[in-house]
Coordinates of C-alpha atoms and ligand atoms in Angstrom, one line a residue:
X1 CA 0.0 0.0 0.0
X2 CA 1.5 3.4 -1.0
X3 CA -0.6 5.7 0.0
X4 CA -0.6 7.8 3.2
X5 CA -2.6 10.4 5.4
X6 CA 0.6 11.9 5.4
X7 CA 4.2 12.1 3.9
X8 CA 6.5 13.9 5.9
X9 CA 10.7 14.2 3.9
X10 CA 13.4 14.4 5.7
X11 CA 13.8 12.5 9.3
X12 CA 15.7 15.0 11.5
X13 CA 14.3 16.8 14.1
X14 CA 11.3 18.1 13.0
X15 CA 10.6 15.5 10.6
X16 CA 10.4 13.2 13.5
X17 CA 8.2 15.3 16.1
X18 CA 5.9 16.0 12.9
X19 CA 6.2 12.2 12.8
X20 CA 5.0 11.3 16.5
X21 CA 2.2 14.1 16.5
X22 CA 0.2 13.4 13.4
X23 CA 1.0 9.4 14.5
X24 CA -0.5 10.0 17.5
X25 CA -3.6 11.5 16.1
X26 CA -4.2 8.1 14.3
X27 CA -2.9 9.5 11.2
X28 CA -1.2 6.8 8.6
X29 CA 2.5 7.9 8.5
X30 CA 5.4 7.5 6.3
X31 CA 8.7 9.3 6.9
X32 CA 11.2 9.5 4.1
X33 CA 14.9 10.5 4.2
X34 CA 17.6 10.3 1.6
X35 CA 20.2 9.6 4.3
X36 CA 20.9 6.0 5.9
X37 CA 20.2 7.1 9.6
X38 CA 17.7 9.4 11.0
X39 CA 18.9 12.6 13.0
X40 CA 22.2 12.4 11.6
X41 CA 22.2 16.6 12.8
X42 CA 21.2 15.3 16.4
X43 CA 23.9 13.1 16.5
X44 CA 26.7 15.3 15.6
X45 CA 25.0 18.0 17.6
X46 CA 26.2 20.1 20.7
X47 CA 29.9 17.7 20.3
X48 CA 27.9 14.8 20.6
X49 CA 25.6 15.8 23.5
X50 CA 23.0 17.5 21.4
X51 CA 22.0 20.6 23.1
X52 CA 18.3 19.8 22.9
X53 CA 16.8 23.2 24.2
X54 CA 17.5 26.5 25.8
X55 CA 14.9 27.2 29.1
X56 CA 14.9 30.9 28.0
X57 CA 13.7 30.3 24.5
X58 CA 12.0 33.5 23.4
X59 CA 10.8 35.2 20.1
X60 CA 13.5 37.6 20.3
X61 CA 16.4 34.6 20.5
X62 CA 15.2 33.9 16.7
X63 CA 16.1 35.6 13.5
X64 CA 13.7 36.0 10.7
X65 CA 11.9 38.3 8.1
X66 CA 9.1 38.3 10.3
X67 CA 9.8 38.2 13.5
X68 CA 6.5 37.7 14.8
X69 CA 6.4 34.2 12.9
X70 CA 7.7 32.1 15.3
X71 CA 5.8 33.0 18.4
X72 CA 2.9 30.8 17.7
X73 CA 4.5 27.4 17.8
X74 CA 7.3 28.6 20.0
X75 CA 4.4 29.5 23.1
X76 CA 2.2 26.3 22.4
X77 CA 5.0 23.5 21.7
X78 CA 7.8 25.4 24.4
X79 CA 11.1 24.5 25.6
X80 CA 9.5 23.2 29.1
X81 CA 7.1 20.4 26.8
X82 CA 10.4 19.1 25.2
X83 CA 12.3 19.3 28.7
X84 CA 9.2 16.9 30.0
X85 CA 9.7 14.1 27.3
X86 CA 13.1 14.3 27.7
X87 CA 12.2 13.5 31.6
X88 CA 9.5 11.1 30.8
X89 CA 12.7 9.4 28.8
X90 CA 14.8 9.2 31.6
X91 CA 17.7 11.4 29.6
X92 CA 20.1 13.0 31.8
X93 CA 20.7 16.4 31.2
X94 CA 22.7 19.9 32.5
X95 CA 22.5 23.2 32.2
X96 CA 25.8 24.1 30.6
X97 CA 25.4 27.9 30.5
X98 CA 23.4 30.4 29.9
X99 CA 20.5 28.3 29.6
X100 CA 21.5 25.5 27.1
X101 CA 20.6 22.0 28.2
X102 CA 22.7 19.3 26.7
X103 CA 22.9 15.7 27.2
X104 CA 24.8 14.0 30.4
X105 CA 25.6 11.3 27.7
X106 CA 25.1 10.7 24.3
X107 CA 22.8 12.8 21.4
X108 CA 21.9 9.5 20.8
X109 CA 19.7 9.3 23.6
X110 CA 17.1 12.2 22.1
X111 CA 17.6 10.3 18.8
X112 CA 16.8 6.7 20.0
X113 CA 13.5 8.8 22.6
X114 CA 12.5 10.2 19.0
X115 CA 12.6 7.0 16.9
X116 CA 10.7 5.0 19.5
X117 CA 8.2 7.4 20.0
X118 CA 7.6 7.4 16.2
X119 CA 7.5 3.7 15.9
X120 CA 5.2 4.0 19.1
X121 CA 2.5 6.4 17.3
X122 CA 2.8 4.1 14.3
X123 CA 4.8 6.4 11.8
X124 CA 7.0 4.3 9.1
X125 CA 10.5 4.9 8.8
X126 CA 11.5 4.7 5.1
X127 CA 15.9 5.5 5.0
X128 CA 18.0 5.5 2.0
X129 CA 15.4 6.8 -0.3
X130 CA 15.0 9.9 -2.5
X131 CA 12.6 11.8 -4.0
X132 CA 11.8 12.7 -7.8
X133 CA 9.1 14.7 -8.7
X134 CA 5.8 15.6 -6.6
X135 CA 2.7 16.7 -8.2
X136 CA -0.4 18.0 -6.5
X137 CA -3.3 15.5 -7.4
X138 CA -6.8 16.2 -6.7
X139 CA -6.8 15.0 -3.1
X140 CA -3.3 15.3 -2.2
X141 CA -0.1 14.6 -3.3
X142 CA 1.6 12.1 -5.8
X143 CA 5.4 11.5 -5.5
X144 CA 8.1 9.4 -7.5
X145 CA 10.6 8.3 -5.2
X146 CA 13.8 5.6 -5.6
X147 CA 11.2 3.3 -3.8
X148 CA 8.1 3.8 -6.2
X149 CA 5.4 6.3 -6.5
X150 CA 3.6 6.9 -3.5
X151 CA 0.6 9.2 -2.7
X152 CA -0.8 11.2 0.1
X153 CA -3.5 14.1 1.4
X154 CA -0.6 16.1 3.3
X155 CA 2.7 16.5 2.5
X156 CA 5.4 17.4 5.0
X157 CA 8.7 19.0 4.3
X158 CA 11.4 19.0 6.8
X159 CA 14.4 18.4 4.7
X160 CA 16.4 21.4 6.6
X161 CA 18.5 23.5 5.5
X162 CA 21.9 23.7 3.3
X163 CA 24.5 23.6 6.2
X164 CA 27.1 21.1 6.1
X165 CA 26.4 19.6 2.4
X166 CA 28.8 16.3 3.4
X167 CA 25.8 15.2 6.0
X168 CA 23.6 15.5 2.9
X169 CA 22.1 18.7 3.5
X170 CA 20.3 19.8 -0.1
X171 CA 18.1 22.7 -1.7
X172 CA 15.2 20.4 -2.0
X173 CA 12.8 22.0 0.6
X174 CA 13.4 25.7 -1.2
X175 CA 13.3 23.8 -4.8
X176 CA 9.7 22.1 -3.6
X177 CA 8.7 25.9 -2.1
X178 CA 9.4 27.6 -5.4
X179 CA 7.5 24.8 -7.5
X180 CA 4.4 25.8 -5.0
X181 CA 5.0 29.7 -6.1
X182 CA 6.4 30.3 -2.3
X183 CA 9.6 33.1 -2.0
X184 CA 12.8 32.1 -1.1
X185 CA 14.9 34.7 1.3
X186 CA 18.5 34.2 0.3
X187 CA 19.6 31.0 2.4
X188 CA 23.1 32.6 3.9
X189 CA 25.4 30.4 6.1
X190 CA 24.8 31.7 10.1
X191 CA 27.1 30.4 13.0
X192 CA 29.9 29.8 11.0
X193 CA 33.4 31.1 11.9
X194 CA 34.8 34.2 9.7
X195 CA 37.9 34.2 8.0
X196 CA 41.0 37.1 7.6
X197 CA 42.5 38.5 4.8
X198 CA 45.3 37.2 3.9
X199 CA 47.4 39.9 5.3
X200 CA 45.4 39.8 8.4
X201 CA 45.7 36.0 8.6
X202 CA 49.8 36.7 8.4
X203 CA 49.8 39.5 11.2
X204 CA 47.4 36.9 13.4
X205 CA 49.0 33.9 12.3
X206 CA 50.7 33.5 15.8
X207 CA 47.3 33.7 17.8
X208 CA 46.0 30.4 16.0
X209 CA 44.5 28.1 19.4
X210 CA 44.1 31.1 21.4
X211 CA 41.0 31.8 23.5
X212 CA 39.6 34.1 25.6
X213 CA 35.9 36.0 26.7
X214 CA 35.3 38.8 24.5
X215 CA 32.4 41.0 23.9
X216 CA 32.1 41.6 19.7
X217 CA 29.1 43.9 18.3
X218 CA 28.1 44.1 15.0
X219 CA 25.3 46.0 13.5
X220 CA 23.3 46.4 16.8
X221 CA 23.8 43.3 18.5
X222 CA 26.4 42.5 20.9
X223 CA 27.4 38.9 22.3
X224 CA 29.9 38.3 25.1
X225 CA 31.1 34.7 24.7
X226 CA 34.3 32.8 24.2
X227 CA 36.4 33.8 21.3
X228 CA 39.1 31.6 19.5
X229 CA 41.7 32.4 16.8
X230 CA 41.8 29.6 14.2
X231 CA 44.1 29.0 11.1
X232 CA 41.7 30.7 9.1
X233 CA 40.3 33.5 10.9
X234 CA 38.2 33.9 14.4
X235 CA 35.0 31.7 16.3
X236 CA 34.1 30.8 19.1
X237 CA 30.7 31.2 20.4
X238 CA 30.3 34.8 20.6
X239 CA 31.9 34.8 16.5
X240 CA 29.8 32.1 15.7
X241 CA 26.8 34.4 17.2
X242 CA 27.6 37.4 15.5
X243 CA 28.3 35.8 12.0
X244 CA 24.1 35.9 11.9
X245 CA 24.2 39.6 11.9
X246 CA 27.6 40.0 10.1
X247 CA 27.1 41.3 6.4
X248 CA 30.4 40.9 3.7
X249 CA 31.8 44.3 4.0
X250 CA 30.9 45.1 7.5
X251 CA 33.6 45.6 10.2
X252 CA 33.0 43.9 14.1
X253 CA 34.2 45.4 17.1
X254 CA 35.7 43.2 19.2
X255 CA 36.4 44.1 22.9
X256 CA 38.8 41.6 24.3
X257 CA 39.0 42.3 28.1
X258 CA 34.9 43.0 28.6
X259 CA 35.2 43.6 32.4
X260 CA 38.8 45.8 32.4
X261 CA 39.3 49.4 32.1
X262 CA 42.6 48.5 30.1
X263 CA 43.4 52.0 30.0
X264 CA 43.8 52.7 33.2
X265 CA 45.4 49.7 34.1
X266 CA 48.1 50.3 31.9
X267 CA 48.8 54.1 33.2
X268 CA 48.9 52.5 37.3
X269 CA 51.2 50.1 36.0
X270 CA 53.4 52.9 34.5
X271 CA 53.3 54.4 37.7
X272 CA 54.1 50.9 39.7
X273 CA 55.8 48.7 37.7
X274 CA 57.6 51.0 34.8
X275 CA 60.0 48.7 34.2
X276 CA 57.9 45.8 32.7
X277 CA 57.3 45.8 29.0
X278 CA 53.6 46.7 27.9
X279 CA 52.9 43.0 26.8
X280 CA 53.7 41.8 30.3
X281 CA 50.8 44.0 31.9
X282 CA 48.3 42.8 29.4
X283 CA 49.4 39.4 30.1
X284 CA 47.7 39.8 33.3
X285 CA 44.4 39.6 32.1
X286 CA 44.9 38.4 28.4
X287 CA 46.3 35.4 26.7
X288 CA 50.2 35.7 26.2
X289 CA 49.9 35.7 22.9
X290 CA 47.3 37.6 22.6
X291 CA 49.2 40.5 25.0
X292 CA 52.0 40.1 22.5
X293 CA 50.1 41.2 19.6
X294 CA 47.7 43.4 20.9
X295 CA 51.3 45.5 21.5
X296 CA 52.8 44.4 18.5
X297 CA 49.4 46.2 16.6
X298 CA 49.7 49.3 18.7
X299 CA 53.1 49.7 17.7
X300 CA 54.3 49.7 21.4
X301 CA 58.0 48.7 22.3
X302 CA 60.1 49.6 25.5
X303 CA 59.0 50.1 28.6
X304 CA 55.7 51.1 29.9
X305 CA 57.1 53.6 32.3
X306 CA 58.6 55.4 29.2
X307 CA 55.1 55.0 27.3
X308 CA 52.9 58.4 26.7
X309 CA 49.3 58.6 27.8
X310 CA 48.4 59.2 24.1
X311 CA 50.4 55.5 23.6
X312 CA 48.4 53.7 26.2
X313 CA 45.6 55.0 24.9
X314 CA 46.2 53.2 20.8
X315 CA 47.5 50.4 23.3
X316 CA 44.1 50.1 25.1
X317 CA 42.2 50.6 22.3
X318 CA 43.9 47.4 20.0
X319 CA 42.3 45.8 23.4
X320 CA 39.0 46.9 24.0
X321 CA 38.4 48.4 20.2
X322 CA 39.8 46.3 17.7
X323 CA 37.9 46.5 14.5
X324 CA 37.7 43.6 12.0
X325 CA 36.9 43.2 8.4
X326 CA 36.3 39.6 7.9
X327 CA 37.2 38.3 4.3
X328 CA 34.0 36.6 4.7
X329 CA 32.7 33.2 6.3
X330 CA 33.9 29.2 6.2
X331 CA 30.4 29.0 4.1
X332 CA 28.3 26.0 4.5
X333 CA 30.8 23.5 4.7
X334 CA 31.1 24.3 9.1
X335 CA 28.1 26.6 9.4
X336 CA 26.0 25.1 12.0
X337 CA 22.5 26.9 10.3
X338 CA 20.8 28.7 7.4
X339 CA 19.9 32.5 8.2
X340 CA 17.1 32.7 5.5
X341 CA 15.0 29.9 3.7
X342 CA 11.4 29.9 3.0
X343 CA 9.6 33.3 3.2
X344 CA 7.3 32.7 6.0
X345 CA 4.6 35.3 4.0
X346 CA 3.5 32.6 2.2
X347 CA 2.8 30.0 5.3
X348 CA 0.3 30.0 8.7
X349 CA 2.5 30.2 11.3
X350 CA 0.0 28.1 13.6
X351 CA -0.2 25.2 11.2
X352 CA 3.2 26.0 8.5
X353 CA 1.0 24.9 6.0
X354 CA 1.2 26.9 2.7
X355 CA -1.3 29.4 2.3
X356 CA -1.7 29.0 -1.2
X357 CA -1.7 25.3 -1.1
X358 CA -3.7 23.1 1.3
X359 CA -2.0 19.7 2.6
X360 CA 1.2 21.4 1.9
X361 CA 3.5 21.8 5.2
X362 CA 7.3 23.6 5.5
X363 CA 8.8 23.1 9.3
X364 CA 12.0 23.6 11.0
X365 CA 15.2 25.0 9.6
X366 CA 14.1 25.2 5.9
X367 CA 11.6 27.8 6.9
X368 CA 13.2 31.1 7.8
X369 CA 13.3 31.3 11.1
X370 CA 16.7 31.6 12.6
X371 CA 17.9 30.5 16.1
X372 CA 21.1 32.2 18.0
X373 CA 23.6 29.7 19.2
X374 CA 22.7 27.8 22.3
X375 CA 19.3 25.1 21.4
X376 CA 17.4 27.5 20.2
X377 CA 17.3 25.8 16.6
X378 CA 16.4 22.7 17.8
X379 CA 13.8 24.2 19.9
X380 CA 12.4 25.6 16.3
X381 CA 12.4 22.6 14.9
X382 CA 10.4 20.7 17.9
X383 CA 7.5 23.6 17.9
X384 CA 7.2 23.5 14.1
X385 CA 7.5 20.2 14.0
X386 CA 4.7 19.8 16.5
X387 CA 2.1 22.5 15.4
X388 CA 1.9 20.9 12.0
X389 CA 1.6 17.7 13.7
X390 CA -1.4 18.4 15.1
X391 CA -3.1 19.4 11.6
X392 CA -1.7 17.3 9.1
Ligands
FDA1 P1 17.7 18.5 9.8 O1 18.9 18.9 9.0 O2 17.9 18.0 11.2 O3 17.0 17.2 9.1 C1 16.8 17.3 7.7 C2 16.7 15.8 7.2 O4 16.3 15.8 5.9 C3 18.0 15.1 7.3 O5 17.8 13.8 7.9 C4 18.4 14.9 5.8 O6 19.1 13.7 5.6 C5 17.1 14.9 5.1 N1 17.1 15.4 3.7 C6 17.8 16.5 3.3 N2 17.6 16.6 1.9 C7 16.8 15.6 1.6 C8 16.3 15.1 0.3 N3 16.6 15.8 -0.8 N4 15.6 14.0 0.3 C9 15.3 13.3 1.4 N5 15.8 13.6 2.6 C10 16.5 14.8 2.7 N6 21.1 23.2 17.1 C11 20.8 23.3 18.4 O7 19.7 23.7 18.8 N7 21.7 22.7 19.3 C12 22.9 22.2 18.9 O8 23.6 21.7 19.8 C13 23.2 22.2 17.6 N8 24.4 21.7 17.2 C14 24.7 21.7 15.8 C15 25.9 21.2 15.4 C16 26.2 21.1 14.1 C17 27.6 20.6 13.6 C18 25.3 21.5 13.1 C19 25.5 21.3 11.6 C20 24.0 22.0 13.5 C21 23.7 22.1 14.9 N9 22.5 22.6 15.3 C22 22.3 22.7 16.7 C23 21.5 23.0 14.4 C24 20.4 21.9 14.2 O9 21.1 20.7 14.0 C25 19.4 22.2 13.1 O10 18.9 23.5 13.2 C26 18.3 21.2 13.2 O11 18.8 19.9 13.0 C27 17.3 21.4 12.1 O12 16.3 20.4 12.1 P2 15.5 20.0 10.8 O13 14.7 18.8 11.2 O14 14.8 21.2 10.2 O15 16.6 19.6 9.7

């Protein structure tokens, strides 16, 4: 029998709680993915610990053209409902900071909780297979797939987004949107490291491993997180954060010692301790490294006790002011999300069904809505997920 109350593509994570919902609502399921495991993105997620949520999950944590899209699903399917299967499940979880709750042990835990629960409410599980062509039909959908043709009254895509194209991440969800007559908002890679010029990358080269709290802004938003120098350029969470406000062109402002009035540190320890070398006193508080070529960039050599005021000051400011021009990102191939996707003008956002096409359904990180760094996009993809699961 090949034909279905409900098709749902793609078996990540909101595939899967699409999956469970509708199931449980006695609808006939059949969930297809191209890839030879489920939740393949769970799995790797969070360094293998999948951070599943965020407690403070709010609106404002998201990132879309309308930011007033995600507030439905978000309030009725919340971070506390996921947090309650998750305990139902036995999973043991920690806060690791500011909010995010990750695994005590393996992301395969919330994979194996979201398989069962699928195979529970009666969902099939078809892997390895891909999709052809789909055509509206009368009362639904007809689709050709490597497996046959199949048919059903809704139709479900949750194929994600185009991060990380070696996992198998593919256009197909925007392709299927645009054969529907929906908009596509340019898909741009989002938490992803930036990279330096190469003239940059040679005056930095030195710092590559070092890590340290710093507070970057760009264009209105500000994140104080860890920062690392790579081989390539700069991440670490707060990079990673900012990337999804970052524009090519754009400089950030990076202040590396958030909580120190570097400034006047530096004239005390002219009066105190004039004898030590300008790097040494930012070694206090900064990396060694980093202390080295904050004062190699300010141009700083000799003592500090022999250093003018109008010195410190270009000293403090390669500290707490140093403006970047990032060449541009790593691109898909490390960005952990797509800023951008389906426009959400053409969908309900209580059901994600396309407004110009009944039975047809868009959830989770192919849609554009956004998450900042921290469960928030998994938390997206479990509210979608569920609201069109209790329609479909
Ligand atoms: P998801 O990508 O999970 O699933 C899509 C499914 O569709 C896949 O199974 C894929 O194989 C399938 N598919 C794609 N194209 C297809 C086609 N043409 N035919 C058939 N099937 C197709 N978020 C978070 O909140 N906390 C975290 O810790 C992390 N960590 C993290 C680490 C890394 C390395 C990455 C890359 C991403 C994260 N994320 C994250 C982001 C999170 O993984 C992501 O937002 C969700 O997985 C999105 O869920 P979806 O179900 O929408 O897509």
């Amino acid at each position: 029998m090949n034909s279905f109350d409900v098709i749902v593509i793609g078996a990540g994570a909101a595939g899967m709680m699409c999956a469970i919902e509708a199931g449980r609502r006695g609808r006939r399921i059949l969930l297809i993915d191209h890839a030879e495991h489920p939740g393949e993105k769970i799995r790797i997620s969070g360094g293998g610990r999948c951070n599943f949520t965020n407690i403070h999950a709010a609106p404002k944590h998201f990132l879309s053209a309308n930011p007033h899209f995600c507030k439905s699903a978000l309030k009725r399917f919340s971070a506390a409902d996921f947090i309650k299967r998750v305990e139902a499940r036995g999973i043991a979880y920690h806060e690791k900071a500011l909010g995010q709750l990750f695994c005590d042990d393996s992301s395969r835990s919330i994979i194996e909780m979201l398989t069962d629960d699928c195979k529970e409410a009666g969902a099939e599980l078809r892997l390895s297979t891909s999709i052809g062509t789909i055509e509206k039909t009368a009362d639904g959908f007809a689709l050709e797939t490597s497996g046959g043709a199949l048919a059903c009254s809704s139709l479900v895509i949750a194929t994600g987004g185009k991060s990380i194209p070696k996992m198998g991440a593919t256009d197909f969800a925007y392709d299927v949107a645009q054969q529907f007559g929906l908009h596509i908002i340019e898909p741009r890679p989002a938490l992803v490291p930036l990279t330096f010029t190469s003239g940059l990358l040679e005056e930095m080269k030195a710092l590559s491993g070092v890590s340290t709290e710093a507070s970057v802004s760009c264009n209105g938003m500000a994140f104080r997180e860890a920062l690392l120098f790579t081989h390539r350029g700069i991440s670490g969470p707060c990079i990673l954060q900012i990337s999804s406000y970052w524009r090519e062109g754009d400089d950030i402002a990076i202040d590396l010692a958030p909580d120190i009035d570097v400034f006047a540190r530096l004239r005390a320890a002219r009066q105190t301790t004039g004898k030590l070398a300008p790097q040494t006193v930012l070694a206090e508080f900064l990396p060694k490294r980093l202390a080295d070529a904050a004062t190699a960039r300010a141009g700083l050599e000799g003592r500090i006790g022999d250093a003018s005021d109008k010195k410190l000051k270009v000293l403090s400011d390669a500290v707490k002011q140093w403006r970047v021009k990032p060449a541009g990102s790593e691109g898909w191939r490390t960005a952990e999300v797509t800023l951008g996707g389906i426009d959400t003008d053409g969908l309900s956002s209580k059901t994600m069904e396309a407004k110009e096409t009944p039975g047809l359904y868009f959830i989770g990180e192919a849609v554009d809505v956004t998450g900042w760094l921290g469960g928030y996009n998994f938390q997206w993809a479990w509210s979608s997920g569920w609201a069109a699961g209790q329609v479909v």
